[in-house]
Short mmCIF file of C-alpha atoms in Angstrom, two decimals:
data_model
loop_
_atom_site.label_atom_id
_atom_site.label_comp_id
_atom_site.label_asym_id
_atom_site.label_seq_id
_atom_site.Cartn_x
_atom_site.Cartn_y
_atom_site.Cartn_z
CA UNK U 1 19.49 22.85 -35.87
CA UNK U 2 22.01 20.65 -34.06
CA UNK U 3 22.60 17.16 -35.41
CA UNK U 4 21.75 14.19 -33.21
CA UNK U 5 24.76 11.97 -32.74
CA UNK U 6 24.98 8.51 -31.15
CA UNK U 7 27.07 9.97 -28.35
CA UNK U 8 24.21 12.11 -27.05
CA UNK U 9 22.54 10.91 -23.88
CA UNK U 10 19.07 9.56 -24.81
CA UNK U 11 17.72 10.74 -21.47
CA UNK U 12 18.25 14.36 -22.59
CA UNK U 13 16.11 13.85 -25.70
CA UNK U 14 12.33 13.94 -26.00
CA UNK U 15 11.54 10.37 -27.03
CA UNK U 16 9.12 7.54 -26.45
CA UNK U 17 9.75 3.81 -26.21
CA UNK U 18 8.04 0.43 -26.39
CA UNK U 19 9.07 -3.20 -25.98
CA UNK U 20 7.90 -6.20 -27.96
CA UNK U 21 7.80 -9.40 -25.90
CA UNK U 22 7.54 -12.81 -27.55
CA UNK U 23 7.07 -15.89 -25.38
CA UNK U 24 6.18 -19.55 -25.89
CA UNK U 25 3.33 -21.09 -23.89
CA UNK U 26 3.95 -24.84 -23.75
CA UNK U 27 1.76 -27.86 -23.10
CA UNK U 28 1.83 -31.59 -23.80
CA UNK U 29 -0.69 -34.36 -24.45
CA UNK U 30 -0.10 -38.12 -24.31
CA UNK U 31 -2.15 -40.14 -26.81
CA UNK U 32 -2.23 -43.94 -26.43
CA UNK U 33 -3.51 -46.11 -29.28
CA UNK U 34 -4.45 -49.56 -28.00
CA UNK U 35 -5.24 -52.36 -30.45
CA UNK U 36 -3.07 -50.84 -33.17
CA UNK U 37 -3.34 -53.90 -35.43
CA UNK U 38 -7.11 -53.48 -35.63
CA UNK U 39 -6.71 -50.02 -37.16
CA UNK U 40 -5.09 -51.35 -40.32
CA UNK U 41 -7.37 -51.35 -43.30
CA UNK U 42 -9.54 -48.46 -42.12
CA UNK U 43 -9.03 -46.91 -45.54
CA UNK U 44 -7.28 -43.97 -47.12
CA UNK U 45 -8.11 -40.71 -45.35
CA UNK U 46 -9.56 -42.42 -42.26
CA UNK U 47 -8.01 -41.40 -38.98
CA UNK U 48 -7.92 -41.85 -35.20
CA UNK U 49 -8.17 -38.68 -33.14
CA UNK U 50 -7.06 -37.89 -29.59
CA UNK U 51 -9.16 -36.06 -27.05
CA UNK U 52 -9.11 -32.26 -27.40
CA UNK U 53 -6.49 -30.54 -25.25
CA UNK U 54 -5.78 -26.86 -24.66
CA UNK U 55 -2.49 -24.97 -24.98
CA UNK U 56 -2.04 -21.20 -25.20
CA UNK U 57 -5.76 -20.50 -25.27
CA UNK U 58 -6.39 -22.77 -28.30
CA UNK U 59 -7.72 -26.31 -28.65
CA UNK U 60 -5.75 -29.08 -30.39
CA UNK U 61 -6.04 -32.71 -31.48
CA UNK U 62 -3.45 -35.36 -32.33
CA UNK U 63 -4.54 -37.07 -35.56
CA UNK U 64 -3.14 -40.49 -36.56
CA UNK U 65 -3.77 -41.97 -40.03
CA UNK U 66 -3.08 -45.74 -40.12
CA UNK U 67 -3.60 -45.83 -43.93
CA UNK U 68 -2.01 -43.06 -46.03
CA UNK U 69 -3.04 -39.91 -44.26
CA UNK U 70 -2.83 -37.48 -47.19
CA UNK U 71 -5.91 -39.05 -48.79
CA UNK U 72 -4.16 -39.42 -52.14
CA UNK U 73 -5.22 -42.78 -53.57
CA UNK U 74 -2.83 -42.32 -56.49
CA UNK U 75 0.19 -42.19 -54.19
CA UNK U 76 2.35 -45.14 -55.19
CA UNK U 77 3.13 -45.81 -51.53
CA UNK U 78 -0.65 -46.17 -51.02
CA UNK U 79 -1.96 -47.42 -47.73
CA UNK U 80 1.42 -48.81 -46.75
CA UNK U 81 2.23 -45.60 -44.85
CA UNK U 82 1.16 -44.10 -41.53
CA UNK U 83 0.87 -40.36 -40.93
CA UNK U 84 0.79 -38.17 -37.84
CA UNK U 85 -0.54 -34.61 -37.46
CA UNK U 86 -1.32 -31.84 -34.98
CA UNK U 87 -4.65 -30.12 -35.72
CA UNK U 88 -6.02 -26.75 -34.58
CA UNK U 89 -9.61 -27.37 -33.47
CA UNK U 90 -10.76 -24.02 -32.08
CA UNK U 91 -11.73 -21.07 -34.23
CA UNK U 92 -9.30 -18.17 -34.34
CA UNK U 93 -9.64 -14.63 -35.66
CA UNK U 94 -5.89 -14.35 -36.26
CA UNK U 95 -3.10 -16.69 -37.29
CA UNK U 96 -1.69 -18.92 -34.56
CA UNK U 97 2.06 -19.57 -34.58
CA UNK U 98 3.36 -22.70 -32.87
CA UNK U 99 6.31 -25.00 -32.37
CA UNK U 100 5.47 -28.66 -32.04
CA UNK U 101 7.17 -32.00 -31.58
CA UNK U 102 6.11 -35.66 -31.55
CA UNK U 103 7.80 -38.22 -29.31
CA UNK U 104 7.23 -41.99 -29.35
CA UNK U 105 7.50 -44.23 -26.28
CA UNK U 106 9.68 -47.33 -26.65
CA UNK U 107 8.83 -50.84 -25.47
CA UNK U 108 10.65 -50.41 -22.18
CA UNK U 109 8.14 -47.74 -21.27
CA UNK U 110 10.72 -45.30 -19.91
CA UNK U 111 12.36 -43.72 -22.99
CA UNK U 112 10.95 -41.25 -25.50
CA UNK U 113 12.31 -40.84 -29.01
CA UNK U 114 11.77 -38.05 -31.50
CA UNK U 115 9.66 -39.35 -34.35
CA UNK U 116 11.51 -37.13 -36.84
CA UNK U 117 14.89 -38.49 -35.77
CA UNK U 118 13.79 -42.09 -36.03
CA UNK U 119 11.73 -41.94 -39.20
CA UNK U 120 13.43 -39.63 -41.70
CA UNK U 121 11.34 -40.50 -44.75
CA UNK U 122 9.50 -37.18 -44.99
CA UNK U 123 8.30 -35.53 -48.17
CA UNK U 124 10.69 -32.98 -49.60
CA UNK U 125 8.27 -30.17 -48.83
CA UNK U 126 7.25 -31.66 -45.50
CA UNK U 127 7.21 -29.63 -42.25
CA UNK U 128 10.46 -28.78 -40.57
CA UNK U 129 10.13 -29.00 -36.81
CA UNK U 130 12.34 -25.96 -36.20
CA UNK U 131 9.22 -23.78 -36.80
CA UNK U 132 7.40 -21.73 -35.82
CA UNK U 133 4.53 -22.80 -38.09
CA UNK U 134 1.42 -20.77 -38.83
CA UNK U 135 -2.06 -22.21 -38.25
CA UNK U 136 -5.42 -20.68 -39.12
CA UNK U 137 -8.94 -21.86 -39.92
CA UNK U 138 -7.90 -22.81 -43.47
CA UNK U 139 -4.43 -24.22 -42.82
CA UNK U 140 -5.27 -25.93 -39.56
CA UNK U 141 -3.31 -29.19 -39.71
CA UNK U 142 0.39 -29.98 -39.96
CA UNK U 143 2.63 -32.95 -39.37
CA UNK U 144 4.28 -35.92 -41.04
CA UNK U 145 2.72 -37.32 -44.18
CA UNK U 146 3.93 -39.94 -44.25
CA UNK U 147 5.60 -40.50 -40.90
CA UNK U 148 7.00 -43.82 -42.07
CA UNK U 149 6.10 -47.06 -43.78
CA UNK U 150 3.72 -49.17 -41.77
CA UNK U 151 6.14 -52.10 -41.92
CA UNK U 152 8.86 -49.91 -40.37
CA UNK U 153 6.58 -48.90 -37.51
CA UNK U 154 5.54 -52.48 -36.84
CA UNK U 155 9.16 -53.62 -36.81
CA UNK U 156 10.28 -50.76 -34.57
CA UNK U 157 10.73 -50.53 -30.80
CA UNK U 158 7.59 -48.42 -30.40
CA UNK U 159 4.86 -51.08 -30.55
CA UNK U 160 4.33 -53.00 -27.31
CA UNK U 161 1.38 -55.27 -26.60
CA UNK U 162 -0.24 -53.92 -29.77
CA UNK U 163 -0.10 -50.40 -28.27
CA UNK U 164 1.45 -47.18 -29.63
CA UNK U 165 2.02 -44.20 -27.31
CA UNK U 166 2.53 -40.69 -28.74
CA UNK U 167 3.49 -37.54 -26.83
CA UNK U 168 2.83 -34.22 -28.58
CA UNK U 169 4.35 -31.04 -27.17
CA UNK U 170 2.95 -27.75 -28.45
CA UNK U 171 4.44 -24.30 -27.90
CA UNK U 172 2.13 -21.43 -28.85
CA UNK U 173 4.14 -18.32 -29.77
CA UNK U 174 2.58 -15.10 -28.51
CA UNK U 175 3.81 -11.55 -28.99
CA UNK U 176 2.70 -8.56 -26.93
CA UNK U 177 3.67 -4.90 -26.90
CA UNK U 178 4.65 -3.26 -23.64
CA UNK U 179 4.09 0.50 -23.86
CA UNK U 180 4.95 2.72 -20.88
CA UNK U 181 2.04 4.80 -19.63
CA UNK U 182 3.45 8.29 -19.98
CA UNK U 183 0.78 10.02 -17.94
CA UNK U 184 0.12 7.30 -15.39
CA UNK U 185 -0.14 8.67 -11.86
CA UNK U 186 1.18 6.61 -8.93
CA UNK U 187 -1.61 5.13 -6.86
CA UNK U 188 -1.62 6.07 -3.20
CA UNK U 189 -3.26 4.30 -0.30
CA UNK U 190 -6.68 5.60 0.66
CA UNK U 191 -6.63 8.18 3.45
CA UNK U 192 -10.39 7.97 4.00
CA UNK U 193 -9.95 6.25 7.34
CA UNK U 194 -7.54 8.90 8.58
CA UNK U 195 -9.96 11.62 7.49
CA UNK U 196 -12.74 10.08 9.58
CA UNK U 197 -10.43 9.69 12.57
CA UNK U 198 -9.56 13.38 12.26
CA UNK U 199 -13.28 14.17 12.14
CA UNK U 200 -13.79 12.19 15.35
CA UNK U 201 -10.86 13.76 17.16
CA UNK U 202 -11.53 17.33 16.00
CA UNK U 203 -15.24 17.26 17.01
CA UNK U 204 -16.09 19.13 13.78
CA UNK U 205 -19.82 18.87 13.11
CA UNK U 206 -20.45 16.63 16.11
CA UNK U 207 -24.10 16.55 17.19
CA UNK U 208 -23.98 14.37 20.31
CA UNK U 209 -21.71 13.45 23.16
CA UNK U 210 -21.14 10.46 25.43
CA UNK U 211 -20.17 10.46 29.07
CA UNK U 212 -17.97 7.48 29.89
CA UNK U 213 -16.30 7.19 33.32
CA UNK U 214 -16.65 10.95 33.77
CA UNK U 215 -15.04 11.70 30.38
CA UNK U 216 -16.95 13.44 27.57
CA UNK U 217 -16.54 12.01 24.09
CA UNK U 218 -18.06 13.67 20.99
CA UNK U 219 -19.38 11.90 17.89
CA UNK U 220 -21.77 12.12 14.91
CA UNK U 221 -25.20 10.46 14.84
CA UNK U 222 -25.21 9.75 11.11
CA UNK U 223 -21.89 7.89 11.15
CA UNK U 224 -22.80 5.86 14.22
CA UNK U 225 -26.22 4.98 12.76
CA UNK U 226 -24.62 3.82 9.51
CA UNK U 227 -22.26 1.42 11.27
CA UNK U 228 -24.31 0.12 14.20
CA UNK U 229 -27.92 -1.17 14.13
CA UNK U 230 -28.20 -0.35 17.84
CA UNK U 231 -27.19 3.28 17.35
CA UNK U 232 -29.46 3.47 14.30
CA UNK U 233 -32.46 2.37 16.34
CA UNK U 234 -31.45 4.73 19.13
CA UNK U 235 -31.05 7.81 16.90
CA UNK U 236 -33.23 7.22 13.82
CA UNK U 237 -35.68 4.41 14.60
CA UNK U 238 -39.40 4.76 15.38
CA UNK U 239 -38.63 4.35 19.10
CA UNK U 240 -35.68 6.73 19.07
CA UNK U 241 -34.73 8.43 22.29
CA UNK U 242 -35.79 12.06 22.67
CA UNK U 243 -32.72 13.28 24.50
CA UNK U 244 -29.59 12.17 22.65
CA UNK U 245 -27.46 15.26 23.13
CA UNK U 246 -25.50 13.61 25.94
CA UNK U 247 -25.69 9.87 26.53
CA UNK U 248 -24.22 8.21 29.59
CA UNK U 249 -22.52 4.87 28.92
CA UNK U 250 -22.63 2.48 31.85
CA UNK U 251 -20.44 -0.58 32.52
CA UNK U 252 -17.73 0.22 29.97
CA UNK U 253 -14.24 1.66 30.26
CA UNK U 254 -13.52 4.89 28.40
CA UNK U 255 -10.57 3.31 26.58
CA UNK U 256 -12.81 0.50 25.27
CA UNK U 257 -15.50 2.91 24.11
CA UNK U 258 -12.88 5.03 22.31
CA UNK U 259 -11.53 1.93 20.57
CA UNK U 260 -15.10 1.03 19.58
CA UNK U 261 -15.67 4.50 18.08
CA UNK U 262 -12.33 4.32 16.26
CA UNK U 263 -13.44 1.10 14.57
CA UNK U 264 -16.83 2.60 13.70
CA UNK U 265 -15.16 5.59 12.04
CA UNK U 266 -12.26 3.95 10.19
CA UNK U 267 -12.77 0.14 10.36
CA UNK U 268 -9.55 -0.30 12.35
CA UNK U 269 -8.81 -0.93 16.02
CA UNK U 270 -5.46 0.65 16.96
CA UNK U 271 -2.84 -1.99 17.81
CA UNK U 272 -5.35 -4.89 17.92
CA UNK U 273 -2.95 -7.03 15.86
CA UNK U 274 0.04 -6.34 18.10
CA UNK U 275 1.25 -8.93 20.61
CA UNK U 276 1.32 -6.34 23.37
CA UNK U 277 -2.46 -5.95 23.38
CA UNK U 278 -3.93 -7.26 26.62
CA UNK U 279 -6.29 -10.24 26.28
CA UNK U 280 -8.56 -8.57 28.81
CA UNK U 281 -8.89 -5.51 26.56
CA UNK U 282 -9.79 -7.74 23.62
CA UNK U 283 -12.43 -9.48 25.76
CA UNK U 284 -13.95 -6.14 26.77
CA UNK U 285 -13.90 -4.97 23.16
CA UNK U 286 -15.74 -8.12 22.06
CA UNK U 287 -18.44 -7.40 24.66
CA UNK U 288 -18.75 -3.81 23.36
CA UNK U 289 -18.95 -4.97 19.74
CA UNK U 290 -21.69 -7.46 20.63
CA UNK U 291 -23.54 -4.81 22.62
CA UNK U 292 -23.73 -2.49 19.62
CA UNK U 293 -24.13 -5.14 16.91
CA UNK U 294 -20.82 -4.54 15.11
CA UNK U 295 -20.24 -8.03 13.74
CA UNK U 296 -16.91 -7.47 12.01
CA UNK U 297 -15.26 -6.16 15.17
CA UNK U 298 -16.83 -9.00 17.15
CA UNK U 299 -15.34 -11.56 14.73
CA UNK U 300 -11.90 -9.91 14.84
CA UNK U 301 -11.85 -10.01 18.63
CA UNK U 302 -13.02 -13.64 18.70
CA UNK U 303 -10.27 -14.65 16.25
CA UNK U 304 -7.64 -12.84 18.31
CA UNK U 305 -8.82 -14.54 21.51
CA UNK U 306 -8.72 -17.95 19.82
CA UNK U 307 -5.09 -17.35 18.87
CA UNK U 308 -4.10 -16.42 22.41
CA UNK U 309 -5.86 -18.95 24.61
CA UNK U 310 -3.65 -19.64 27.65
CA UNK U 311 -3.93 -21.25 31.05
CA UNK U 312 -4.60 -17.93 32.80
CA UNK U 313 -7.22 -16.74 30.27
CA UNK U 314 -9.03 -19.88 29.12
CA UNK U 315 -11.65 -19.76 31.89
CA UNK U 316 -12.64 -16.13 31.28
CA UNK U 317 -12.62 -16.61 27.50
CA UNK U 318 -14.85 -19.70 27.80
CA UNK U 319 -17.30 -17.83 30.00
CA UNK U 320 -17.28 -14.95 27.50
CA UNK U 321 -17.93 -17.35 24.63
CA UNK U 322 -20.92 -18.88 26.46
CA UNK U 323 -22.43 -15.46 27.27
CA UNK U 324 -22.07 -13.99 23.77
CA UNK U 325 -22.55 -17.03 21.53
CA UNK U 326 -18.97 -17.22 20.23
CA UNK U 327 -18.98 -20.76 18.87
CA UNK U 328 -15.39 -20.86 17.57
CA UNK U 329 -13.97 -19.38 20.78
CA UNK U 330 -15.92 -21.88 22.87
CA UNK U 331 -14.62 -24.79 20.78
CA UNK U 332 -11.03 -23.54 20.98
CA UNK U 333 -11.21 -23.15 24.77
CA UNK U 334 -12.65 -26.63 25.28
CA UNK U 335 -9.98 -28.21 23.06
CA UNK U 336 -7.31 -26.36 25.04
CA UNK U 337 -8.74 -27.58 28.37
CA UNK U 338 -8.88 -31.19 27.14
CA UNK U 339 -5.31 -30.99 25.86
CA UNK U 340 -4.06 -29.58 29.19
CA UNK U 341 -5.97 -32.27 31.08
CA UNK U 342 -4.29 -34.98 29.01
CA UNK U 343 -0.89 -33.40 29.58
CA UNK U 344 -1.47 -33.31 33.35
CA UNK U 345 -2.61 -36.93 33.31
CA UNK U 346 0.47 -37.97 31.33
CA UNK U 347 2.72 -36.01 33.67
CA UNK U 348 1.19 -37.55 36.79
CA UNK U 349 1.44 -41.04 35.27
CA UNK U 350 5.09 -40.51 34.41
CA UNK U 351 5.91 -39.28 37.92
CA UNK U 352 4.08 -42.25 39.41
CA UNK U 353 6.23 -44.68 37.41
CA UNK U 354 9.47 -42.73 37.74
#
């Protein structure tokens, strides 16, 4: 058996691969403590808590202890200290790893300072902000105990108008594994519409025909009945017509009827979205859609006509809107007429004064 050497091309070997991705999802919360002086003397272990905020899919609180936050009454520093913590509030099935940082706002109100840089009197085994730190339902709180002596805080630049403002930034560390799908097949666009168009054009299985402007067009009753309530009543309803083998369509161009059938079969009107489509054709197609109760096609035609209202088409489009109850088209045409009227008035006024 040949030895595998580092110089061999990995692409020639039979191997699998995966990628571990670790990212940090960050969020911040500003906690303002007004009336700081009134918090003194709350007692050892008593605290002030911020509102709950969410970062990385977990809920957190900022916890401030004005009197010795570790709850140790035997601590010689006693209630002369203040402490500051970040607490995991939500339940978690697995450990949560985070980075966190506290900033304090100075009296000017426009500069933030790192609390760790300013107050360096941390316990020897206190948290190091380089992290990440692990949180869970048992070990769910971490921070500075103490942050500093209360006298230091009160003499610092961070108390203004008896108010202390704290900004806590949390970065939740998340790791995911990206594994290539070896047997994944590329997704292709559906060709269902094209299949139905082929069915229409090939006449396969057709069971009725239409005569439009002397041209014979073949179709399928079941498909037409599924898409149009008018055709359904005509072919399958209690008052269905007896002779439906060849139906003569009056007052409609063959090209419009073909476009109507194309939409019925594949939900698309060829070239309707192209600029070259005649507004008159779109108007005729709207009439056909309304005639056979095909609401989606009717709405598409109305939207297209609204986008292309012009001086030479506004009158016919407005009349069409009135006849077929197209509220949006009617509104668009009236706004266009009013705007043109104002422009003509402004033009005539300008020429009169010129």
